Short mmCIF file of N, CA and C in Angstrom, two decimals:
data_model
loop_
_atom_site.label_atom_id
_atom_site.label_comp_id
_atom_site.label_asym_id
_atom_site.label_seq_id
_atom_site.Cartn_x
_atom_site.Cartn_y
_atom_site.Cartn_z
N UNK A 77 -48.01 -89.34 13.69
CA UNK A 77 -46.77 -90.00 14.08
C UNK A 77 -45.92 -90.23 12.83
N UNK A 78 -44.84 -89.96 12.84
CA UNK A 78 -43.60 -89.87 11.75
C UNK A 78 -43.35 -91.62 11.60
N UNK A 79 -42.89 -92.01 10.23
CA UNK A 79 -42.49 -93.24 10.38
C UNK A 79 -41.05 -93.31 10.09
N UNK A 80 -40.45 -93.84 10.76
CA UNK A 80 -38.79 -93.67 11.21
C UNK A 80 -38.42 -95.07 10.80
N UNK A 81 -37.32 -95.40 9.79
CA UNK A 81 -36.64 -96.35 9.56
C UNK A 81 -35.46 -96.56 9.30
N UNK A 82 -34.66 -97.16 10.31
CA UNK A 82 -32.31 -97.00 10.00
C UNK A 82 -32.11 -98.04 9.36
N UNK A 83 -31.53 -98.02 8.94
CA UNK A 83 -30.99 -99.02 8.23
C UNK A 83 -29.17 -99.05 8.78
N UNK A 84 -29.13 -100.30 9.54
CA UNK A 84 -28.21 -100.44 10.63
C UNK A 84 -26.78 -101.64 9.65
N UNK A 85 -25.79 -101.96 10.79
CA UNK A 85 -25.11 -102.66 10.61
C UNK A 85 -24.31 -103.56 11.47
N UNK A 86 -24.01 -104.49 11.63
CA UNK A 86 -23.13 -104.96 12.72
C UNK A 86 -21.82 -104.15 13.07
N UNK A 87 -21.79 -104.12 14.32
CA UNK A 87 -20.57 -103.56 14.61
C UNK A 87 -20.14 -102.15 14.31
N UNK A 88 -21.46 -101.35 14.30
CA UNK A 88 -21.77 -99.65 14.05
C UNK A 88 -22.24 -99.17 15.37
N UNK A 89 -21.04 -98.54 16.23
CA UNK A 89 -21.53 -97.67 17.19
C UNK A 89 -22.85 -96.38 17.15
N UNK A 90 -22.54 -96.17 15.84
CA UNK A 90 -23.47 -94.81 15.71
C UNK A 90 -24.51 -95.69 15.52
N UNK A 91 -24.77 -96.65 15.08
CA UNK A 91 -26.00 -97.67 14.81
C UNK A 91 -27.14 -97.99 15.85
N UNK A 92 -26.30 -98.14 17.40
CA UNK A 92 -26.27 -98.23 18.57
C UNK A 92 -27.16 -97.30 19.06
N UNK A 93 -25.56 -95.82 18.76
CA UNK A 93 -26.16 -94.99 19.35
C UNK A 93 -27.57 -94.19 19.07
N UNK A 94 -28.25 -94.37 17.16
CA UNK A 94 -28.91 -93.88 17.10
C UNK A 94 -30.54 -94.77 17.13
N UNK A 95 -30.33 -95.98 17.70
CA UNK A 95 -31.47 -96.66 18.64
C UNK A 95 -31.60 -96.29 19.60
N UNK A 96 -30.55 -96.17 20.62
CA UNK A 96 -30.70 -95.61 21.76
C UNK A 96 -31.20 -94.57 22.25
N UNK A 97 -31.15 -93.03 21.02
CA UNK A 97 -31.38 -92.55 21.58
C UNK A 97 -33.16 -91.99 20.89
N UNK A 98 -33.72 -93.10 20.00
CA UNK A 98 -34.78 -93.10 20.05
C UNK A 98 -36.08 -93.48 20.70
N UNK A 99 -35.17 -94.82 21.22
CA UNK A 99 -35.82 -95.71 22.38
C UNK A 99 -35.67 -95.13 23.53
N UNK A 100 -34.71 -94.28 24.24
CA UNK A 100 -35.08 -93.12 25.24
C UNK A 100 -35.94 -92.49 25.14
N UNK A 101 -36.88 -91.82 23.73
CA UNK A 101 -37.58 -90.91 23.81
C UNK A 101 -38.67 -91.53 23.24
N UNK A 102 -38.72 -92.96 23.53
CA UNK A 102 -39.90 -93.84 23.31
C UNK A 102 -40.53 -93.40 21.68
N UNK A 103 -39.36 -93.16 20.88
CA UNK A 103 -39.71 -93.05 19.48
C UNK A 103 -39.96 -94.34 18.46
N UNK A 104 -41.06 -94.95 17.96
CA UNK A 104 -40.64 -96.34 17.40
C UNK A 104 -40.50 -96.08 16.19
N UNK A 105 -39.66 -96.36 15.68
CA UNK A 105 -38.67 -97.15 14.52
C UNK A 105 -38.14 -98.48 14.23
N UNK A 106 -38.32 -98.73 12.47
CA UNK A 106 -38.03 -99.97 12.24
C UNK A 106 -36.48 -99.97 11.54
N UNK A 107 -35.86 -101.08 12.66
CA UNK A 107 -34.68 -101.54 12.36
C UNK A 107 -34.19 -101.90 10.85
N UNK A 108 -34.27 -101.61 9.68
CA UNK A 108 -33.58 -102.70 8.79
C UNK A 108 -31.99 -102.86 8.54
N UNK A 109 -32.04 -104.20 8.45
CA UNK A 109 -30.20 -104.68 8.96
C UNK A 109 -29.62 -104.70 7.39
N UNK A 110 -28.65 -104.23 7.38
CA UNK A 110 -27.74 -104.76 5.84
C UNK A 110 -27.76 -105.29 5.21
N UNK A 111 -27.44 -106.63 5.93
CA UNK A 111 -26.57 -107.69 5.42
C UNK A 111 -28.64 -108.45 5.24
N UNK A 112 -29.19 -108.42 6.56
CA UNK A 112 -30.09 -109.51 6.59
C UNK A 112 -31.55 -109.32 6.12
N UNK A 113 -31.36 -108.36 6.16
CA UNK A 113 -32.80 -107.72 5.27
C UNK A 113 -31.95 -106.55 3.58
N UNK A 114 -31.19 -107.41 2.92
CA UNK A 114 -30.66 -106.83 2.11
C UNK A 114 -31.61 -106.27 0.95
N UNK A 115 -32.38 -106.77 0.64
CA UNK A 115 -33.26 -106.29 -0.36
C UNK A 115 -34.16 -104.85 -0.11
N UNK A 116 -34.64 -105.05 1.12
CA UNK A 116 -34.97 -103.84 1.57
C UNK A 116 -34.40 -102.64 2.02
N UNK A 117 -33.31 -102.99 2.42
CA UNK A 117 -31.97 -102.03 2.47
C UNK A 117 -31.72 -100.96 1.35
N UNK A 118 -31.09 -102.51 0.28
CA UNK A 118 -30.69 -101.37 -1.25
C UNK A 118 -31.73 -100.44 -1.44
N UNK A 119 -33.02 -100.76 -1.77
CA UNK A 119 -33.86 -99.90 -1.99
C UNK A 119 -34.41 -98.46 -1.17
N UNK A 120 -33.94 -98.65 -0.11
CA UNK A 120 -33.57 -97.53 0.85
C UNK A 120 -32.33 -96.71 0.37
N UNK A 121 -31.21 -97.65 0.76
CA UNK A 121 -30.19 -96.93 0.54
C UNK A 121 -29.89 -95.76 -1.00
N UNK A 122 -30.59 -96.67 -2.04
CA UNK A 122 -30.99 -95.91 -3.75
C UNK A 122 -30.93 -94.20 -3.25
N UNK A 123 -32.02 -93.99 -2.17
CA UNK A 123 -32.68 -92.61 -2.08
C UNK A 123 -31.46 -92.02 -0.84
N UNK A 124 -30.51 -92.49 -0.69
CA UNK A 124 -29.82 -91.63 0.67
C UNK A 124 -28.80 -90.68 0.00
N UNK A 125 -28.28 -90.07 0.90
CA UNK A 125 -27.75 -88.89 0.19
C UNK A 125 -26.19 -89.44 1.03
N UNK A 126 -25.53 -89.91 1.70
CA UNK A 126 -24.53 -90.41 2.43
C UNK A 126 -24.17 -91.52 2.44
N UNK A 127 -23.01 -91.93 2.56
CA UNK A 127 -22.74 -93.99 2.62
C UNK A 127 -22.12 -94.39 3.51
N UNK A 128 -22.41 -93.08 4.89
CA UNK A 128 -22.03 -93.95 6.39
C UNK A 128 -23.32 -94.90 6.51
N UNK A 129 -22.79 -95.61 7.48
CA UNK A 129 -24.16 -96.32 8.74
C UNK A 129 -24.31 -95.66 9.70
N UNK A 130 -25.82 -95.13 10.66
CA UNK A 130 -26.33 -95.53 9.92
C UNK A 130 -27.42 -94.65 9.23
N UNK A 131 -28.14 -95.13 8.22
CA UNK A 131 -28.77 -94.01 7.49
C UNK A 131 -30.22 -93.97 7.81
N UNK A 132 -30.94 -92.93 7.71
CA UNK A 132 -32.26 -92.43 8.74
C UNK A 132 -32.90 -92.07 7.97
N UNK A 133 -34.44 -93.13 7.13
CA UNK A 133 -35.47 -92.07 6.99
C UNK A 133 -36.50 -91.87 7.48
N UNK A 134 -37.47 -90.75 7.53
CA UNK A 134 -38.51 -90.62 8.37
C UNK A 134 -39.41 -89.83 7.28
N UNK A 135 -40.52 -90.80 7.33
CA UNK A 135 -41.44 -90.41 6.21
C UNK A 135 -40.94 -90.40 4.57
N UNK A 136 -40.09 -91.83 4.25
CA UNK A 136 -39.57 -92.02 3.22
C UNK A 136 -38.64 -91.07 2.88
N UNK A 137 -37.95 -89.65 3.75
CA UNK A 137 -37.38 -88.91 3.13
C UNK A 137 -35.92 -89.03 4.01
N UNK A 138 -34.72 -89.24 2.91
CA UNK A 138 -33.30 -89.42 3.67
C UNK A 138 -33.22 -88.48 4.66
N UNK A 139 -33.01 -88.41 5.83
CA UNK A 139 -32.18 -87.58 6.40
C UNK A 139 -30.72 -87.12 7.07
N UNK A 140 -30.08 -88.63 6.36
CA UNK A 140 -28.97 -89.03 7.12
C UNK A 140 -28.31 -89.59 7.98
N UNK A 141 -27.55 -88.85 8.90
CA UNK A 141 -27.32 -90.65 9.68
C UNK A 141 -27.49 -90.14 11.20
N UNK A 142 -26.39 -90.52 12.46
CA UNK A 142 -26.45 -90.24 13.47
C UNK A 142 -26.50 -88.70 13.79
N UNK A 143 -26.14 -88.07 13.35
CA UNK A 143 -25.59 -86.65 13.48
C UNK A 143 -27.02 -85.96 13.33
N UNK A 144 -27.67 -86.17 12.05
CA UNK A 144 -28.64 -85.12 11.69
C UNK A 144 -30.07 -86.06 12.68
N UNK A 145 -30.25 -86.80 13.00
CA UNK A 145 -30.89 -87.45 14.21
C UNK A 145 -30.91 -86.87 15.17
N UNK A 146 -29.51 -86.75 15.83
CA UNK A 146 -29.63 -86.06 16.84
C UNK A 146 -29.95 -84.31 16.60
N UNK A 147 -29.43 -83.89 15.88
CA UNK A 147 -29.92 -82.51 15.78
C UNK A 147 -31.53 -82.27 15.75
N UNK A 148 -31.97 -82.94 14.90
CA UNK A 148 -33.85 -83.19 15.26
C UNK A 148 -34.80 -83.39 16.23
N UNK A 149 -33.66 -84.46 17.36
CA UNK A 149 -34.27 -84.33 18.34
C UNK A 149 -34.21 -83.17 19.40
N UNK A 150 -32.57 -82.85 19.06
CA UNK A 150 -32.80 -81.31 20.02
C UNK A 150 -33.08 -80.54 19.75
N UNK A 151 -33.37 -80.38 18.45
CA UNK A 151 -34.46 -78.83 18.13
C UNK A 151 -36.16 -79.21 18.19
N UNK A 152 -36.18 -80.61 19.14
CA UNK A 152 -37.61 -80.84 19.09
C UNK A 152 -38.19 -81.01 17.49
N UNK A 153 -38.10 -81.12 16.85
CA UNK A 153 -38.37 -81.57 15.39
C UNK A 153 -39.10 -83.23 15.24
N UNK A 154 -38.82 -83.78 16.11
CA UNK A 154 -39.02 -85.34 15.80
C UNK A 154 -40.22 -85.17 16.63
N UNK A 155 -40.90 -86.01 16.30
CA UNK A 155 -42.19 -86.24 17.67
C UNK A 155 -42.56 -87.47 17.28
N UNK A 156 -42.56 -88.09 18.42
CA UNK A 156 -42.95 -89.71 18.84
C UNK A 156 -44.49 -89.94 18.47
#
């Protein structure tokens, strides 16, 4: 099992959307928030390659944000 972690924000649709559409495919991932888990954030954010919200790694490795998420899941790439 992959370990999946976003690092989200208030008031980020893509933030939304890219819970949603993990929790459809009963994928678990850990939420970390910006503002409220900031320490753990920066240190995430250090390794991302982008500075939208929100940003996606899985197995410590950036992959980006909503966009490249969804492409993973439709090429079947992700597994729960």
């Amino acid at each position: 099992m992959q370990s999946i972690k976003i690092v989200t924000q208030d008031a980020c649709s893509y933030c939304v959307a890219a819970k949603n559409l993990l929790t459809s495919r009963s994928v678990d991932f850990e939420e970390i928030h910006l503002v409220k888990q900031a320490d753990q954030a920066r240190e995430l954010l250090l390794q991302a390659t982008q500075r939208t919200m929100p940003q996606i790694f899985i197995d410590g490795e950036a992959i980006g944000g909503f966009t490249e998420l969804n492409q993973l899941v439709k090429s079947g790439d992700l597994t729960s």
